Amino acid sequence: MDLVRDPRELCQLLQLDFDDFRAAHMDLSPEGLAAAQQSFELRVPRSFVGRMRKGDLNDPLLLQVLPQGRELLAQAGFTGDPLDENASHPAPGLIQKYHGRVLVLVSSACAIHCRYCFRRHFPYAEHRQSRDDWQAALQAIAQDPNIGEVIYSGGDPLSASDKQLAWFTEQVSQIPHVHTLRIHTRLPIVIPERIDEQSLAWLRQDRLKVVMVLHSNHAAEIDAEVAAAIGKLRGAGLVLLNQSVLLRGINDKVDSLAELSYALFKQGVMPYYLHLLDKVAGAQHFDVPEAEAIALHNELKGRLPGYLVPKLAREVPGATAKVVLG
Ligand SMILES: *Cc1c(COP(=O)(O)O)cnc(C)c1O
Ligand code: SF4
């Protein structure tokens, strides 16, 4: 993977002055920035950088990935595990909170580090999968006849190898009560080349219905290469949905959200969820308060056909499903 990891290099590629960026985004000292970088390092694929506008301190793609000193400012209500995920594990690497659906943390790695990520403090090391853990996860799924849908999550599940994914998928498809495989991934958006013959080989399934939920937050993320990757996924018979996170300064305008819905629809992807930010420490500057989010969502409903309006949702620890607002 061809990644940019150095904030100064990223600014250089975009013809931006690093100190201007720090000043524009209320950063702390260079030491503060270094600490933010250390707590969750910069990681962004070059192809994604190529879609950022040069010379723009407020580029919506840039702001999703560049560490900022203010991530270190503590704020009441923002915590390390906002969804209380450390509480619901039927087996290592499995998270089950909702009836009938189980998340498998297929990979702890991500091709990109989104600064607002709700799993930025997740103890992935404790959930690193060995072959035995995979077997334990499969066994737990096989033993619970209520589980009809297996959801690959992470990290980004597509950062695992196709060899692993093909093997695991083959095992899952042999469990009679599982009818649907779902993949939550941002990889086709950030590294569209990831969708190739090897990945399509296991994504094409006869017995399982396959749903892919992409993660794109802004229309500028969807260029010709991404469109081509999505075309291949469509060709493989997948149902394609998208989830976004509502982010201050990135997509918190009705025009921007409407444009994203149309850009997705043009490629055959239906908008599914627009998530309120999970209150994870380090992401407070991306937060859009609930009342404002509901007003924005209402405005969006007045603008788009119903089928292009994503559901505005938030996760509430302990709830039996995501809570839909508005
Ligand atoms: C979001 C989520 C799901 C999927 O929920 P849907 O409403 O079916 O999209 C399943 N399990 C967990 C733990 C989740 O966080
Ligand atoms: S792609 Fe998803 S899991 Fe990975 S860093 Fe971004 S938000 Fe987090």
PDB file of N, CA and C and ligand atoms in Angstrom, residues 83 85 88 95-99 101-103 118-119 149 151 153 182 184 213 241 243 272-273 275 311 315 320-322 324, ligand 1:
ATOM      1  N   LEU A  83     -19.114   3.334  22.710  1.00  0.00           N
ATOM      2  CA  LEU A  83     -20.226   2.425  22.424  1.00  0.00           C
ATOM      3  C   LEU A  83     -20.258   1.251  23.387  1.00  0.00           C
ATOM      4  N   GLU A  85     -18.261  -1.166  23.626  1.00  0.00           N
ATOM      5  CA  GLU A  85     -18.066  -2.393  22.856  1.00  0.00           C
ATOM      6  C   GLU A  85     -17.257  -3.422  23.617  1.00  0.00           C
ATOM      7  N   SER A  88     -19.452  -6.616  24.916  1.00  0.00           N
ATOM      8  CA  SER A  88     -20.338  -7.579  24.248  1.00  0.00           C
ATOM      9  C   SER A  88     -19.623  -8.514  23.268  1.00  0.00           C
ATOM     10  N   ILE A  95     -18.431  -9.189  17.979  1.00  0.00           N
ATOM     11  CA  ILE A  95     -19.222  -8.233  18.765  1.00  0.00           C
ATOM     12  C   ILE A  95     -20.680  -8.466  18.398  1.00  0.00           C
ATOM     13  N   GLN A  96     -21.503  -8.781  19.384  1.00  0.00           N
ATOM     14  CA  GLN A  96     -22.923  -8.911  19.087  1.00  0.00           C
ATOM     15  C   GLN A  96     -23.731  -8.015  20.010  1.00  0.00           C
ATOM     16  N   LYS A  97     -24.440  -7.083  19.382  1.00  0.00           N
ATOM     17  CA  LYS A  97     -25.296  -6.192  20.165  1.00  0.00           C
ATOM     18  C   LYS A  97     -26.744  -6.299  19.721  1.00  0.00           C
ATOM     19  N   TYR A  98     -26.958  -6.704  18.444  1.00  0.00           N
ATOM     20  CA  TYR A  98     -28.305  -6.697  17.896  1.00  0.00           C
ATOM     21  C   TYR A  98     -28.738  -8.100  17.508  1.00  0.00           C
ATOM     22  N   HIS A  99     -30.040  -8.338  17.584  1.00  0.00           N
ATOM     23  CA  HIS A  99     -30.581  -9.651  17.278  1.00  0.00           C
ATOM     24  C   HIS A  99     -30.269 -10.072  15.837  1.00  0.00           C
ATOM     25  N   ARG A 101     -27.664 -10.467  14.070  1.00  0.00           N
ATOM     26  CA  ARG A 101     -26.496  -9.984  13.337  1.00  0.00           C
ATOM     27  C   ARG A 101     -25.283  -9.980  14.246  1.00  0.00           C
ATOM     28  N   VAL A 102     -24.171 -10.484  13.731  1.00  0.00           N
ATOM     29  CA  VAL A 102     -22.962 -10.451  14.550  1.00  0.00           C
ATOM     30  C   VAL A 102     -21.840  -9.810  13.742  1.00  0.00           C
ATOM     31  N   LEU A 103     -21.062  -8.960  14.416  1.00  0.00           N
ATOM     32  CA  LEU A 103     -19.893  -8.352  13.764  1.00  0.00           C
ATOM     33  C   LEU A 103     -18.685  -9.240  13.989  1.00  0.00           C
ATOM     34  N   PHE A 118     -14.498   5.924  15.635  1.00  0.00           N
ATOM     35  CA  PHE A 118     -14.963   5.582  16.986  1.00  0.00           C
ATOM     36  C   PHE A 118     -14.180   4.418  17.564  1.00  0.00           C
ATOM     37  N   ARG A 119     -13.372   3.775  16.729  1.00  0.00           N
ATOM     38  CA  ARG A 119     -12.556   2.683  17.271  1.00  0.00           C
ATOM     39  C   ARG A 119     -11.096   3.101  17.386  1.00  0.00           C
ATOM     40  N   GLU A 149     -27.090 -13.222   9.832  1.00  0.00           N
ATOM     41  CA  GLU A 149     -26.241 -12.298   9.075  1.00  0.00           C
ATOM     42  C   GLU A 149     -24.900 -12.131   9.770  1.00  0.00           C
ATOM     43  N   ILE A 151     -21.445  -9.971   9.724  1.00  0.00           N
ATOM     44  CA  ILE A 151     -20.969  -8.680   9.225  1.00  0.00           C
ATOM     45  C   ILE A 151     -19.462  -8.576   9.425  1.00  0.00           C
ATOM     46  N   SER A 153     -16.253  -6.572   9.858  1.00  0.00           N
ATOM     47  CA  SER A 153     -15.942  -5.213  10.255  1.00  0.00           C
ATOM     48  C   SER A 153     -14.475  -5.168  10.652  1.00  0.00           C
ATOM     49  N   ARG A 182     -22.409  -9.520   5.183  1.00  0.00           N
ATOM     50  CA  ARG A 182     -22.333  -8.079   4.981  1.00  0.00           C
ATOM     51  C   ARG A 182     -20.895  -7.634   5.219  1.00  0.00           C
ATOM     52  N   HIS A 184     -18.631  -4.227   5.900  1.00  0.00           N
ATOM     53  CA  HIS A 184     -18.554  -2.784   6.164  1.00  0.00           C
ATOM     54  C   HIS A 184     -17.149  -2.327   5.821  1.00  0.00           C
ATOM     55  N   VAL A 213     -21.553  -2.422   2.590  1.00  0.00           N
ATOM     56  CA  VAL A 213     -21.866  -1.076   3.053  1.00  0.00           C
ATOM     57  C   VAL A 213     -20.577  -0.267   2.966  1.00  0.00           C
ATOM     58  N   LEU A 241     -24.676  -0.321  -0.423  1.00  0.00           N
ATOM     59  CA  LEU A 241     -25.214   0.752   0.414  1.00  0.00           C
ATOM     60  C   LEU A 241     -24.049   1.628   0.865  1.00  0.00           C
ATOM     61  N   GLN A 243     -22.700   4.256   4.200  1.00  0.00           N
ATOM     62  CA  GLN A 243     -22.901   4.985   5.447  1.00  0.00           C
ATOM     63  C   GLN A 243     -21.892   6.118   5.529  1.00  0.00           C
ATOM     64  N   TYR A 272     -27.583   4.788   3.114  1.00  0.00           N
ATOM     65  CA  TYR A 272     -28.182   3.949   4.159  1.00  0.00           C
ATOM     66  C   TYR A 272     -28.236   4.732   5.474  1.00  0.00           C
ATOM     67  N   TYR A 273     -27.085   4.960   6.080  1.00  0.00           N
ATOM     68  CA  TYR A 273     -27.063   5.691   7.339  1.00  0.00           C
ATOM     69  C   TYR A 273     -26.247   6.978   7.233  1.00  0.00           C
ATOM     70  N   HIS A 275     -24.578   8.834  10.256  1.00  0.00           N
ATOM     71  CA  HIS A 275     -24.390   8.648  11.698  1.00  0.00           C
ATOM     72  C   HIS A 275     -24.038   9.953  12.382  1.00  0.00           C
ATOM     73  N   LYS A 311     -30.822   7.382   6.594  1.00  0.00           N
ATOM     74  CA  LYS A 311     -31.426   7.480   7.925  1.00  0.00           C
ATOM     75  C   LYS A 311     -30.433   8.139   8.863  1.00  0.00           C
ATOM     76  N   GLU A 315     -25.788   5.627  17.777  1.00  0.00           N
ATOM     77  CA  GLU A 315     -25.699   4.411  18.574  1.00  0.00           C
ATOM     78  C   GLU A 315     -25.831   4.765  20.037  1.00  0.00           C
ATOM     79  N   THR A 320     -31.431  -1.914  21.465  1.00  0.00           N
ATOM     80  CA  THR A 320     -31.549  -3.150  20.689  1.00  0.00           C
ATOM     81  C   THR A 320     -31.337  -2.919  19.188  1.00  0.00           C
ATOM     82  N   ALA A 321     -31.158  -1.669  18.794  1.00  0.00           N
ATOM     83  CA  ALA A 321     -30.844  -1.342  17.401  1.00  0.00           C
ATOM     84  C   ALA A 321     -30.279   0.078  17.398  1.00  0.00           C
ATOM     85  N   LYS A 322     -29.789   0.500  16.237  1.00  0.00           N
ATOM     86  CA  LYS A 322     -29.353   1.885  16.143  1.00  0.00           C
ATOM     87  C   LYS A 322     -30.593   2.770  16.286  1.00  0.00           C
ATOM     88  N   VAL A 324     -32.858   5.685  15.352  1.00  0.00           N
ATOM     89  CA  VAL A 324     -33.074   6.555  14.209  1.00  0.00           C
ATOM     90  C   VAL A 324     -33.745   7.844  14.675  1.00  0.00           C
TER      91      VAL A 324
HETATM   92  C1  LIG B   1     -24.286  -1.154  13.318  1.00  0.00           C
HETATM   93  C2  LIG B   1     -24.158  -2.483  13.866  1.00  0.00           C
HETATM   94  C3  LIG B   1     -24.836  -3.559  13.270  1.00  0.00           C
HETATM   95  C4  LIG B   1     -25.705  -3.393  12.030  1.00  0.00           C
HETATM   96  O1  LIG B   1     -26.854  -2.678  12.293  1.00  0.00           O
HETATM   97  P1  LIG B   1     -27.915  -2.438  11.108  1.00  0.00           P
HETATM   98  O2  LIG B   1     -28.917  -1.501  11.658  1.00  0.00           O
HETATM   99  O3  LIG B   1     -28.456  -3.774  10.739  1.00  0.00           O
HETATM  100  O4  LIG B   1     -27.140  -1.838   9.958  1.00  0.00           O
HETATM  101  C5  LIG B   1     -24.727  -4.813  13.867  1.00  0.00           C
HETATM  102  N1  LIG B   1     -23.984  -5.000  14.980  1.00  0.00           N
HETATM  103  C6  LIG B   1     -23.320  -3.986  15.571  1.00  0.00           C
HETATM  104  C7  LIG B   1     -22.535  -4.262  16.811  1.00  0.00           C
HETATM  105  C8  LIG B   1     -23.378  -2.693  15.038  1.00  0.00           C
HETATM  106  O5  LIG B   1     -22.704  -1.699  15.627  1.00  0.00           O
END
